[in-house]
């Protein structure tokens, strides 16, 4: 356990103090600054207008967007939709190099002489989840500042909603990070791991769609794909958004078990 936590701590320090990590953080911050200043701030102005509420309900149906108008802070409602789709993409790129660089440099064998393979696998996973939790928290904090700058009385509702959003997004990112850990073990570079991830998601999505078309009786097969619950989470808010958390947690558990088996049996 101690080695696992030390490895997780090292991953966080590498991201925060390594020049490449600092550049990646700066790029991430600039991208989210633009998203906050333009799409989120602009869309939130429409969301608080009763006229546009009627228009959006007329276009998409009240049952599709009913929860969207119940958010006490409109900026967080728009952020919720954007983050559900953008953070999984960020997660694939951020977590793509959990093991591949060590394999290419030959340092993986050096690490296994000093600690167990399980400690390395779970330490790296915890480290990358910690980094992503920090990034999610920073963007939620920036969204809260944006909402409070519009109306100061929104501070307390924004803090409550923001905390729930952080926990929910971290749960959503768990299976993505676990899958990238396995792909990073198999690939020889982060780029190769990312390509494998894209191919797997595309192939599985097409296969599941075909199966659902011809054999709808096994349509529940869609839940094996990480992120399959995201489209259903858009029209949720508050504690109700945790209704789909068991899907992501179960996917993560299965992937971590597979990853543990793979790292113990693989030649490194």
PDB file of C-alpha atoms in Angstrom:
ATOM      1  CA  UNK A   1       0.000   0.000   0.000  1.00  0.00           C
ATOM      2  CA  UNK A   2       2.844   2.420   0.877  1.00  0.00           C
ATOM      3  CA  UNK A   3       4.571   1.822  -2.476  1.00  0.00           C
ATOM      4  CA  UNK A   4       1.251   2.261  -4.262  1.00  0.00           C
ATOM      5  CA  UNK A   5       0.674   5.663  -2.668  1.00  0.00           C
ATOM      6  CA  UNK A   6       4.271   6.721  -3.344  1.00  0.00           C
ATOM      7  CA  UNK A   7       3.848   5.874  -7.026  1.00  0.00           C
ATOM      8  CA  UNK A   8       0.553   7.795  -7.144  1.00  0.00           C
ATOM      9  CA  UNK A   9       2.241  10.786  -5.494  1.00  0.00           C
ATOM     10  CA  UNK A  10       5.084  10.632  -8.010  1.00  0.00           C
ATOM     11  CA  UNK A  11       2.612  10.700 -10.928  1.00  0.00           C
ATOM     12  CA  UNK A  12       0.974  13.858  -9.546  1.00  0.00           C
ATOM     13  CA  UNK A  13       4.347  15.580  -8.997  1.00  0.00           C
ATOM     14  CA  UNK A  14       5.441  14.619 -12.518  1.00  0.00           C
ATOM     15  CA  UNK A  15       2.374  16.322 -13.967  1.00  0.00           C
ATOM     16  CA  UNK A  16       2.665  19.458 -11.810  1.00  0.00           C
ATOM     17  CA  UNK A  17       6.439  20.069 -11.980  1.00  0.00           C
ATOM     18  CA  UNK A  18       7.670  18.395 -15.168  1.00  0.00           C
ATOM     19  CA  UNK A  19       7.996  20.929 -18.064  1.00  0.00           C
ATOM     20  CA  UNK A  20       5.879  18.749 -20.366  1.00  0.00           C
ATOM     21  CA  UNK A  21       3.234  18.441 -17.667  1.00  0.00           C
ATOM     22  CA  UNK A  22       3.191  22.190 -17.053  1.00  0.00           C
ATOM     23  CA  UNK A  23       2.759  22.857 -20.787  1.00  0.00           C
ATOM     24  CA  UNK A  24      -0.096  20.337 -20.936  1.00  0.00           C
ATOM     25  CA  UNK A  25      -1.763  21.993 -17.923  1.00  0.00           C
ATOM     26  CA  UNK A  26      -1.382  25.437 -19.505  1.00  0.00           C
ATOM     27  CA  UNK A  27      -2.992  24.198 -22.748  1.00  0.00           C
ATOM     28  CA  UNK A  28      -5.817  22.556 -20.779  1.00  0.00           C
ATOM     29  CA  UNK A  29      -6.428  25.779 -18.809  1.00  0.00           C
ATOM     30  CA  UNK A  30      -6.552  27.919 -21.950  1.00  0.00           C
ATOM     31  CA  UNK A  31      -9.006  25.550 -23.656  1.00  0.00           C
ATOM     32  CA  UNK A  32     -11.346  25.585 -20.661  1.00  0.00           C
ATOM     33  CA  UNK A  33     -11.023  29.362 -20.289  1.00  0.00           C
ATOM     34  CA  UNK A  34     -12.298  29.754 -23.851  1.00  0.00           C
ATOM     35  CA  UNK A  35     -15.111  27.238 -23.222  1.00  0.00           C
ATOM     36  CA  UNK A  36     -16.176  29.095 -20.081  1.00  0.00           C
ATOM     37  CA  UNK A  37     -16.035  32.577 -21.596  1.00  0.00           C
ATOM     38  CA  UNK A  38     -17.904  31.803 -24.799  1.00  0.00           C
ATOM     39  CA  UNK A  39     -20.095  28.654 -25.032  1.00  0.00           C
ATOM     40  CA  UNK A  40     -20.931  28.315 -21.325  1.00  0.00           C
ATOM     41  CA  UNK A  41     -21.470  31.986 -20.506  1.00  0.00           C
ATOM     42  CA  UNK A  42     -23.376  32.578 -23.738  1.00  0.00           C
ATOM     43  CA  UNK A  43     -25.607  29.511 -23.397  1.00  0.00           C
ATOM     44  CA  UNK A  44     -26.351  30.196 -19.710  1.00  0.00           C
ATOM     45  CA  UNK A  45     -27.886  33.563 -20.676  1.00  0.00           C
ATOM     46  CA  UNK A  46     -30.364  31.723 -22.883  1.00  0.00           C
ATOM     47  CA  UNK A  47     -31.059  29.159 -20.173  1.00  0.00           C
ATOM     48  CA  UNK A  48     -32.260  31.738 -17.612  1.00  0.00           C
ATOM     49  CA  UNK A  49     -34.649  33.355 -20.094  1.00  0.00           C
ATOM     50  CA  UNK A  50     -38.290  32.069 -19.858  1.00  0.00           C
ATOM     51  CA  UNK A  51     -38.782  32.740 -23.581  1.00  0.00           C
ATOM     52  CA  UNK A  52     -35.899  30.491 -24.562  1.00  0.00           C
ATOM     53  CA  UNK A  53     -37.028  27.855 -22.064  1.00  0.00           C
ATOM     54  CA  UNK A  54     -40.310  27.532 -23.948  1.00  0.00           C
ATOM     55  CA  UNK A  55     -38.435  27.463 -27.261  1.00  0.00           C
ATOM     56  CA  UNK A  56     -36.009  24.711 -26.154  1.00  0.00           C
ATOM     57  CA  UNK A  57     -38.845  22.640 -24.663  1.00  0.00           C
ATOM     58  CA  UNK A  58     -40.756  23.032 -27.915  1.00  0.00           C
ATOM     59  CA  UNK A  59     -37.761  21.864 -29.957  1.00  0.00           C
ATOM     60  CA  UNK A  60     -36.589  18.923 -27.842  1.00  0.00           C
ATOM     61  CA  UNK A  61     -39.663  18.096 -25.753  1.00  0.00           C
ATOM     62  CA  UNK A  62     -40.162  18.905 -22.049  1.00  0.00           C
ATOM     63  CA  UNK A  63     -39.181  15.383 -20.952  1.00  0.00           C
ATOM     64  CA  UNK A  64     -35.776  15.663 -22.669  1.00  0.00           C
ATOM     65  CA  UNK A  65     -34.676  18.943 -21.046  1.00  0.00           C
ATOM     66  CA  UNK A  66     -36.916  19.058 -17.972  1.00  0.00           C
ATOM     67  CA  UNK A  67     -34.058  18.712 -15.458  1.00  0.00           C
ATOM     68  CA  UNK A  68     -31.860  21.204 -17.298  1.00  0.00           C
ATOM     69  CA  UNK A  69     -33.992  24.140 -16.094  1.00  0.00           C
ATOM     70  CA  UNK A  70     -33.990  22.969 -12.464  1.00  0.00           C
ATOM     71  CA  UNK A  71     -30.327  23.830 -11.934  1.00  0.00           C
ATOM     72  CA  UNK A  72     -30.035  26.765  -9.532  1.00  0.00           C
ATOM     73  CA  UNK A  73     -26.903  27.978 -11.389  1.00  0.00           C
ATOM     74  CA  UNK A  74     -27.353  28.061 -15.171  1.00  0.00           C
ATOM     75  CA  UNK A  75     -23.586  28.139 -15.798  1.00  0.00           C
ATOM     76  CA  UNK A  76     -23.186  24.804 -13.997  1.00  0.00           C
ATOM     77  CA  UNK A  77     -26.003  23.283 -16.076  1.00  0.00           C
ATOM     78  CA  UNK A  78     -24.189  24.122 -19.328  1.00  0.00           C
ATOM     79  CA  UNK A  79     -20.855  23.078 -17.820  1.00  0.00           C
ATOM     80  CA  UNK A  80     -22.414  19.714 -16.862  1.00  0.00           C
ATOM     81  CA  UNK A  81     -23.346  18.956 -20.470  1.00  0.00           C
ATOM     82  CA  UNK A  82     -19.980  20.095 -21.856  1.00  0.00           C
ATOM     83  CA  UNK A  83     -17.942  18.264 -19.198  1.00  0.00           C
ATOM     84  CA  UNK A  84     -19.790  14.956 -19.696  1.00  0.00           C
ATOM     85  CA  UNK A  85     -18.564  14.820 -23.277  1.00  0.00           C
ATOM     86  CA  UNK A  86     -15.214  16.637 -23.077  1.00  0.00           C
ATOM     87  CA  UNK A  87     -13.638  15.167 -19.952  1.00  0.00           C
ATOM     88  CA  UNK A  88     -13.758  11.540 -21.202  1.00  0.00           C
ATOM     89  CA  UNK A  89     -11.803  12.724 -24.277  1.00  0.00           C
ATOM     90  CA  UNK A  90      -9.281  14.494 -22.045  1.00  0.00           C
ATOM     91  CA  UNK A  91      -9.081  11.354 -19.902  1.00  0.00           C
ATOM     92  CA  UNK A  92      -8.100   9.194 -22.907  1.00  0.00           C
ATOM     93  CA  UNK A  93      -5.199  11.524 -23.743  1.00  0.00           C
ATOM     94  CA  UNK A  94      -4.091  12.196 -20.147  1.00  0.00           C
ATOM     95  CA  UNK A  95      -4.123   8.516 -19.104  1.00  0.00           C
ATOM     96  CA  UNK A  96      -2.624   7.127 -22.325  1.00  0.00           C
ATOM     97  CA  UNK A  97       0.941   7.082 -20.990  1.00  0.00           C
ATOM     98  CA  UNK A  98       0.533   5.226 -17.724  1.00  0.00           C
ATOM     99  CA  UNK A  99       2.975   2.446 -18.737  1.00  0.00           C
ATOM    100  CA  UNK A 100       3.922   2.701 -22.426  1.00  0.00           C
ATOM    101  CA  UNK A 101       6.893   5.085 -21.939  1.00  0.00           C
ATOM    102  CA  UNK A 102       8.344   2.873 -19.199  1.00  0.00           C
ATOM    103  CA  UNK A 103       8.052  -0.120 -21.519  1.00  0.00           C
ATOM    104  CA  UNK A 104       9.822   1.728 -24.345  1.00  0.00           C
ATOM    105  CA  UNK A 105      12.649   2.953 -22.070  1.00  0.00           C
ATOM    106  CA  UNK A 106      13.022  -0.361 -20.261  1.00  0.00           C
ATOM    107  CA  UNK A 107      12.453   1.216 -16.835  1.00  0.00           C
ATOM    108  CA  UNK A 108       9.432  -0.979 -16.121  1.00  0.00           C
ATOM    109  CA  UNK A 109      11.726  -3.899 -15.290  1.00  0.00           C
ATOM    110  CA  UNK A 110      13.703  -1.613 -12.930  1.00  0.00           C
ATOM    111  CA  UNK A 111      10.500  -0.677 -11.056  1.00  0.00           C
ATOM    112  CA  UNK A 112       9.387  -4.298 -10.662  1.00  0.00           C
ATOM    113  CA  UNK A 113      12.667  -5.104  -8.874  1.00  0.00           C
ATOM    114  CA  UNK A 114      11.621  -2.745  -6.063  1.00  0.00           C
ATOM    115  CA  UNK A 115       7.880  -3.192  -5.769  1.00  0.00           C
ATOM    116  CA  UNK A 116       5.088  -5.508  -6.905  1.00  0.00           C
ATOM    117  CA  UNK A 117       3.367  -5.239 -10.254  1.00  0.00           C
ATOM    118  CA  UNK A 118       0.024  -4.659  -8.511  1.00  0.00           C
ATOM    119  CA  UNK A 119       1.474  -1.652  -6.662  1.00  0.00           C
ATOM    120  CA  UNK A 120       2.713  -0.179  -9.946  1.00  0.00           C
ATOM    121  CA  UNK A 121      -0.621  -0.774 -11.716  1.00  0.00           C
ATOM    122  CA  UNK A 122      -2.887   0.590  -8.997  1.00  0.00           C
ATOM    123  CA  UNK A 123      -0.420   3.356  -8.005  1.00  0.00           C
ATOM    124  CA  UNK A 124      -0.390   4.708 -11.563  1.00  0.00           C
ATOM    125  CA  UNK A 125      -4.197   4.425 -11.762  1.00  0.00           C
ATOM    126  CA  UNK A 126      -4.688   6.321  -8.489  1.00  0.00           C
ATOM    127  CA  UNK A 127      -2.161   8.953  -9.558  1.00  0.00           C
ATOM    128  CA  UNK A 128      -3.888   9.623 -12.873  1.00  0.00           C
ATOM    129  CA  UNK A 129      -7.310   9.732 -11.199  1.00  0.00           C
ATOM    130  CA  UNK A 130      -5.934  12.263  -8.685  1.00  0.00           C
ATOM    131  CA  UNK A 131      -4.684  14.458 -11.530  1.00  0.00           C
ATOM    132  CA  UNK A 132      -8.056  14.309 -13.283  1.00  0.00           C
ATOM    133  CA  UNK A 133      -9.901  15.058 -10.031  1.00  0.00           C
ATOM    134  CA  UNK A 134      -7.770  18.195  -9.651  1.00  0.00           C
ATOM    135  CA  UNK A 135      -8.536  19.273 -13.220  1.00  0.00           C
ATOM    136  CA  UNK A 136     -12.279  18.672 -12.796  1.00  0.00           C
ATOM    137  CA  UNK A 137     -12.264  20.599  -9.494  1.00  0.00           C
ATOM    138  CA  UNK A 138     -10.436  23.563 -11.038  1.00  0.00           C
ATOM    139  CA  UNK A 139     -12.897  23.838 -13.931  1.00  0.00           C
ATOM    140  CA  UNK A 140     -15.906  23.539 -11.590  1.00  0.00           C
ATOM    141  CA  UNK A 141     -14.395  26.255  -9.374  1.00  0.00           C
ATOM    142  CA  UNK A 142     -13.934  28.499 -12.408  1.00  0.00           C
ATOM    143  CA  UNK A 143     -17.581  27.877 -13.421  1.00  0.00           C
ATOM    144  CA  UNK A 144     -18.744  28.776  -9.906  1.00  0.00           C
ATOM    145  CA  UNK A 145     -16.777  32.045 -10.095  1.00  0.00           C
ATOM    146  CA  UNK A 146     -18.446  32.727 -13.463  1.00  0.00           C
ATOM    147  CA  UNK A 147     -21.911  32.122 -12.004  1.00  0.00           C
ATOM    148  CA  UNK A 148     -21.283  34.169  -8.846  1.00  0.00           C
ATOM    149  CA  UNK A 149     -19.909  37.068 -10.915  1.00  0.00           C
ATOM    150  CA  UNK A 150     -23.373  37.255 -12.526  1.00  0.00           C
ATOM    151  CA  UNK A 151     -25.292  37.009  -9.253  1.00  0.00           C
ATOM    152  CA  UNK A 152     -23.565  36.891  -5.843  1.00  0.00           C
ATOM    153  CA  UNK A 153     -26.515  35.159  -4.102  1.00  0.00           C
ATOM    154  CA  UNK A 154     -25.763  32.007  -6.136  1.00  0.00           C
ATOM    155  CA  UNK A 155     -22.624  31.238  -4.109  1.00  0.00           C
ATOM    156  CA  UNK A 156     -24.045  28.626  -1.705  1.00  0.00           C
ATOM    157  CA  UNK A 157     -26.212  26.783  -4.297  1.00  0.00           C
ATOM    158  CA  UNK A 158     -23.222  26.819  -6.644  1.00  0.00           C
ATOM    159  CA  UNK A 159     -20.926  25.241  -4.040  1.00  0.00           C
ATOM    160  CA  UNK A 160     -23.452  22.461  -3.308  1.00  0.00           C
ATOM    161  CA  UNK A 161     -24.130  21.701  -6.972  1.00  0.00           C
ATOM    162  CA  UNK A 162     -20.432  21.999  -7.817  1.00  0.00           C
ATOM    163  CA  UNK A 163     -19.451  19.371  -5.210  1.00  0.00           C
ATOM    164  CA  UNK A 164     -21.995  16.890  -6.639  1.00  0.00           C
ATOM    165  CA  UNK A 165     -20.761  17.582 -10.176  1.00  0.00           C
ATOM    166  CA  UNK A 166     -17.133  16.902  -9.175  1.00  0.00           C
ATOM    167  CA  UNK A 167     -17.966  13.549  -7.562  1.00  0.00           C
ATOM    168  CA  UNK A 168     -20.142  12.509 -10.489  1.00  0.00           C
ATOM    169  CA  UNK A 169     -17.593  13.427 -13.145  1.00  0.00           C
ATOM    170  CA  UNK A 170     -14.813  11.590 -11.298  1.00  0.00           C
ATOM    171  CA  UNK A 171     -17.008   8.453 -11.272  1.00  0.00           C
ATOM    172  CA  UNK A 172     -17.628   8.876 -15.020  1.00  0.00           C
ATOM    173  CA  UNK A 173     -13.861   9.060 -15.665  1.00  0.00           C
ATOM    174  CA  UNK A 174     -12.968   5.939 -13.660  1.00  0.00           C
ATOM    175  CA  UNK A 175     -13.620   3.323 -16.403  1.00  0.00           C
ATOM    176  CA  UNK A 176     -11.890   5.450 -19.041  1.00  0.00           C
ATOM    177  CA  UNK A 177      -8.728   5.639 -16.926  1.00  0.00           C
ATOM    178  CA  UNK A 178      -8.861   1.920 -16.096  1.00  0.00           C
ATOM    179  CA  UNK A 179      -9.233   0.977 -19.768  1.00  0.00           C
ATOM    180  CA  UNK A 180      -6.355   3.286 -20.758  1.00  0.00           C
ATOM    181  CA  UNK A 181      -4.198   1.601 -18.105  1.00  0.00           C
ATOM    182  CA  UNK A 182      -4.702  -1.752 -19.853  1.00  0.00           C
ATOM    183  CA  UNK A 183      -4.153  -0.293 -23.344  1.00  0.00           C
ATOM    184  CA  UNK A 184      -1.045   1.531 -22.135  1.00  0.00           C
ATOM    185  CA  UNK A 185       0.343  -1.780 -20.884  1.00  0.00           C
ATOM    186  CA  UNK A 186      -0.215  -3.339 -24.314  1.00  0.00           C
ATOM    187  CA  UNK A 187       0.908  -0.390 -26.505  1.00  0.00           C
ATOM    188  CA  UNK A 188       4.458   0.749 -27.110  1.00  0.00           C
ATOM    189  CA  UNK A 189       3.641   4.468 -26.944  1.00  0.00           C
ATOM    190  CA  UNK A 190       0.945   6.845 -25.698  1.00  0.00           C
ATOM    191  CA  UNK A 191      -0.065   7.596 -29.282  1.00  0.00           C
ATOM    192  CA  UNK A 192      -0.530   3.901 -30.005  1.00  0.00           C
ATOM    193  CA  UNK A 193      -2.638   3.492 -26.842  1.00  0.00           C
ATOM    194  CA  UNK A 194      -4.832   6.426 -27.927  1.00  0.00           C
ATOM    195  CA  UNK A 195      -5.324   4.904 -31.395  1.00  0.00           C
ATOM    196  CA  UNK A 196      -6.268   1.570 -29.820  1.00  0.00           C
ATOM    197  CA  UNK A 197      -8.833   3.373 -27.627  1.00  0.00           C
ATOM    198  CA  UNK A 198     -10.432   5.099 -30.626  1.00  0.00           C
ATOM    199  CA  UNK A 199     -10.576   1.833 -32.567  1.00  0.00           C
ATOM    200  CA  UNK A 200     -12.110  -0.052 -29.631  1.00  0.00           C
ATOM    201  CA  UNK A 201     -14.803   2.576 -29.017  1.00  0.00           C
ATOM    202  CA  UNK A 202     -15.658   2.804 -32.726  1.00  0.00           C
ATOM    203  CA  UNK A 203     -15.729  -0.977 -33.249  1.00  0.00           C
ATOM    204  CA  UNK A 204     -17.739  -1.655 -30.088  1.00  0.00           C
ATOM    205  CA  UNK A 205     -20.241   1.138 -30.814  1.00  0.00           C
ATOM    206  CA  UNK A 206     -20.876  -0.168 -34.342  1.00  0.00           C
ATOM    207  CA  UNK A 207     -21.102  -3.789 -33.168  1.00  0.00           C
ATOM    208  CA  UNK A 208     -23.513  -2.959 -30.342  1.00  0.00           C
ATOM    209  CA  UNK A 209     -25.676  -0.854 -32.689  1.00  0.00           C
ATOM    210  CA  UNK A 210     -25.909  -3.755 -35.170  1.00  0.00           C
ATOM    211  CA  UNK A 211     -26.732  -6.247 -32.406  1.00  0.00           C
ATOM    212  CA  UNK A 212     -29.385  -3.914 -30.984  1.00  0.00           C
ATOM    213  CA  UNK A 213     -30.918  -3.594 -34.446  1.00  0.00           C
ATOM    214  CA  UNK A 214     -31.218  -7.324 -35.106  1.00  0.00           C
ATOM    215  CA  UNK A 215     -31.372  -8.705 -31.557  1.00  0.00           C
ATOM    216  CA  UNK A 216     -33.024  -6.036 -29.362  1.00  0.00           C
ATOM    217  CA  UNK A 217     -33.559  -8.692 -26.697  1.00  0.00           C
ATOM    218  CA  UNK A 218     -29.878  -8.294 -25.725  1.00  0.00           C
ATOM    219  CA  UNK A 219     -29.839  -4.495 -25.999  1.00  0.00           C
ATOM    220  CA  UNK A 220     -28.458  -4.321 -22.449  1.00  0.00           C
ATOM    221  CA  UNK A 221     -25.114  -5.267 -23.995  1.00  0.00           C
ATOM    222  CA  UNK A 222     -24.532  -1.527 -24.517  1.00  0.00           C
ATOM    223  CA  UNK A 223     -23.686  -1.107 -20.822  1.00  0.00           C
ATOM    224  CA  UNK A 224     -20.298  -2.824 -21.251  1.00  0.00           C
ATOM    225  CA  UNK A 225     -18.968   0.195 -23.174  1.00  0.00           C
ATOM    226  CA  UNK A 226     -17.493   2.957 -20.943  1.00  0.00           C
ATOM    227  CA  UNK A 227     -19.524   6.142 -21.359  1.00  0.00           C
ATOM    228  CA  UNK A 228     -22.696   4.352 -22.487  1.00  0.00           C
ATOM    229  CA  UNK A 229     -24.649   6.148 -19.752  1.00  0.00           C
ATOM    230  CA  UNK A 230     -23.486   9.689 -20.586  1.00  0.00           C
ATOM    231  CA  UNK A 231     -26.323  10.631 -22.967  1.00  0.00           C
ATOM    232  CA  UNK A 232     -28.823   9.623 -20.263  1.00  0.00           C
ATOM    233  CA  UNK A 233     -27.034  11.687 -17.610  1.00  0.00           C
ATOM    234  CA  UNK A 234     -27.503  14.991 -19.459  1.00  0.00           C
ATOM    235  CA  UNK A 235     -31.092  15.385 -18.296  1.00  0.00           C
ATOM    236  CA  UNK A 236     -30.228  14.838 -14.625  1.00  0.00           C
ATOM    237  CA  UNK A 237     -29.166  17.122 -11.810  1.00  0.00           C
ATOM    238  CA  UNK A 238     -28.435  16.996  -8.099  1.00  0.00           C
ATOM    239  CA  UNK A 239     -28.515  13.609  -6.362  1.00  0.00           C
ATOM    240  CA  UNK A 240     -30.573  12.202  -9.253  1.00  0.00           C
ATOM    241  CA  UNK A 241     -27.446  12.288 -11.437  1.00  0.00           C
ATOM    242  CA  UNK A 242     -25.977   9.450  -9.333  1.00  0.00           C
ATOM    243  CA  UNK A 243     -28.580   7.017 -10.694  1.00  0.00           C
ATOM    244  CA  UNK A 244     -26.091   5.885 -13.351  1.00  0.00           C
ATOM    245  CA  UNK A 245     -23.019   5.772 -11.077  1.00  0.00           C
ATOM    246  CA  UNK A 246     -23.264   1.958 -10.544  1.00  0.00           C
ATOM    247  CA  UNK A 247     -22.715   1.430 -14.290  1.00  0.00           C
ATOM    248  CA  UNK A 248     -19.366   3.255 -14.269  1.00  0.00           C
ATOM    249  CA  UNK A 249     -18.287   1.713 -10.950  1.00  0.00           C
ATOM    250  CA  UNK A 250     -19.016  -1.827 -12.158  1.00  0.00           C
ATOM    251  CA  UNK A 251     -17.170  -1.210 -15.446  1.00  0.00           C
ATOM    252  CA  UNK A 252     -14.186   0.111 -13.472  1.00  0.00           C
ATOM    253  CA  UNK A 253     -14.125  -2.912 -11.166  1.00  0.00           C
ATOM    254  CA  UNK A 254     -14.125  -5.340 -14.115  1.00  0.00           C
ATOM    255  CA  UNK A 255     -11.424  -3.393 -15.982  1.00  0.00           C
ATOM    256  CA  UNK A 256      -9.181  -3.144 -12.913  1.00  0.00           C
ATOM    257  CA  UNK A 257      -9.457  -6.902 -12.341  1.00  0.00           C
ATOM    258  CA  UNK A 258      -8.564  -7.520 -16.003  1.00  0.00           C
ATOM    259  CA  UNK A 259      -5.670  -5.055 -15.734  1.00  0.00           C
ATOM    260  CA  UNK A 260      -4.311  -6.766 -12.628  1.00  0.00           C
ATOM    261  CA  UNK A 261      -4.417 -10.150 -14.358  1.00  0.00           C
ATOM    262  CA  UNK A 262      -2.758  -8.718 -17.464  1.00  0.00           C
ATOM    263  CA  UNK A 263       0.121  -6.984 -15.664  1.00  0.00           C
ATOM    264  CA  UNK A 264       0.893 -10.106 -13.614  1.00  0.00           C
ATOM    265  CA  UNK A 265       1.057 -12.340 -16.695  1.00  0.00           C
ATOM    266  CA  UNK A 266       2.616  -9.956 -19.225  1.00  0.00           C
ATOM    267  CA  UNK A 267       6.297  -9.998 -20.172  1.00  0.00           C
ATOM    268  CA  UNK A 268       7.874  -6.602 -19.479  1.00  0.00           C
TER     269      UNK A 268
END
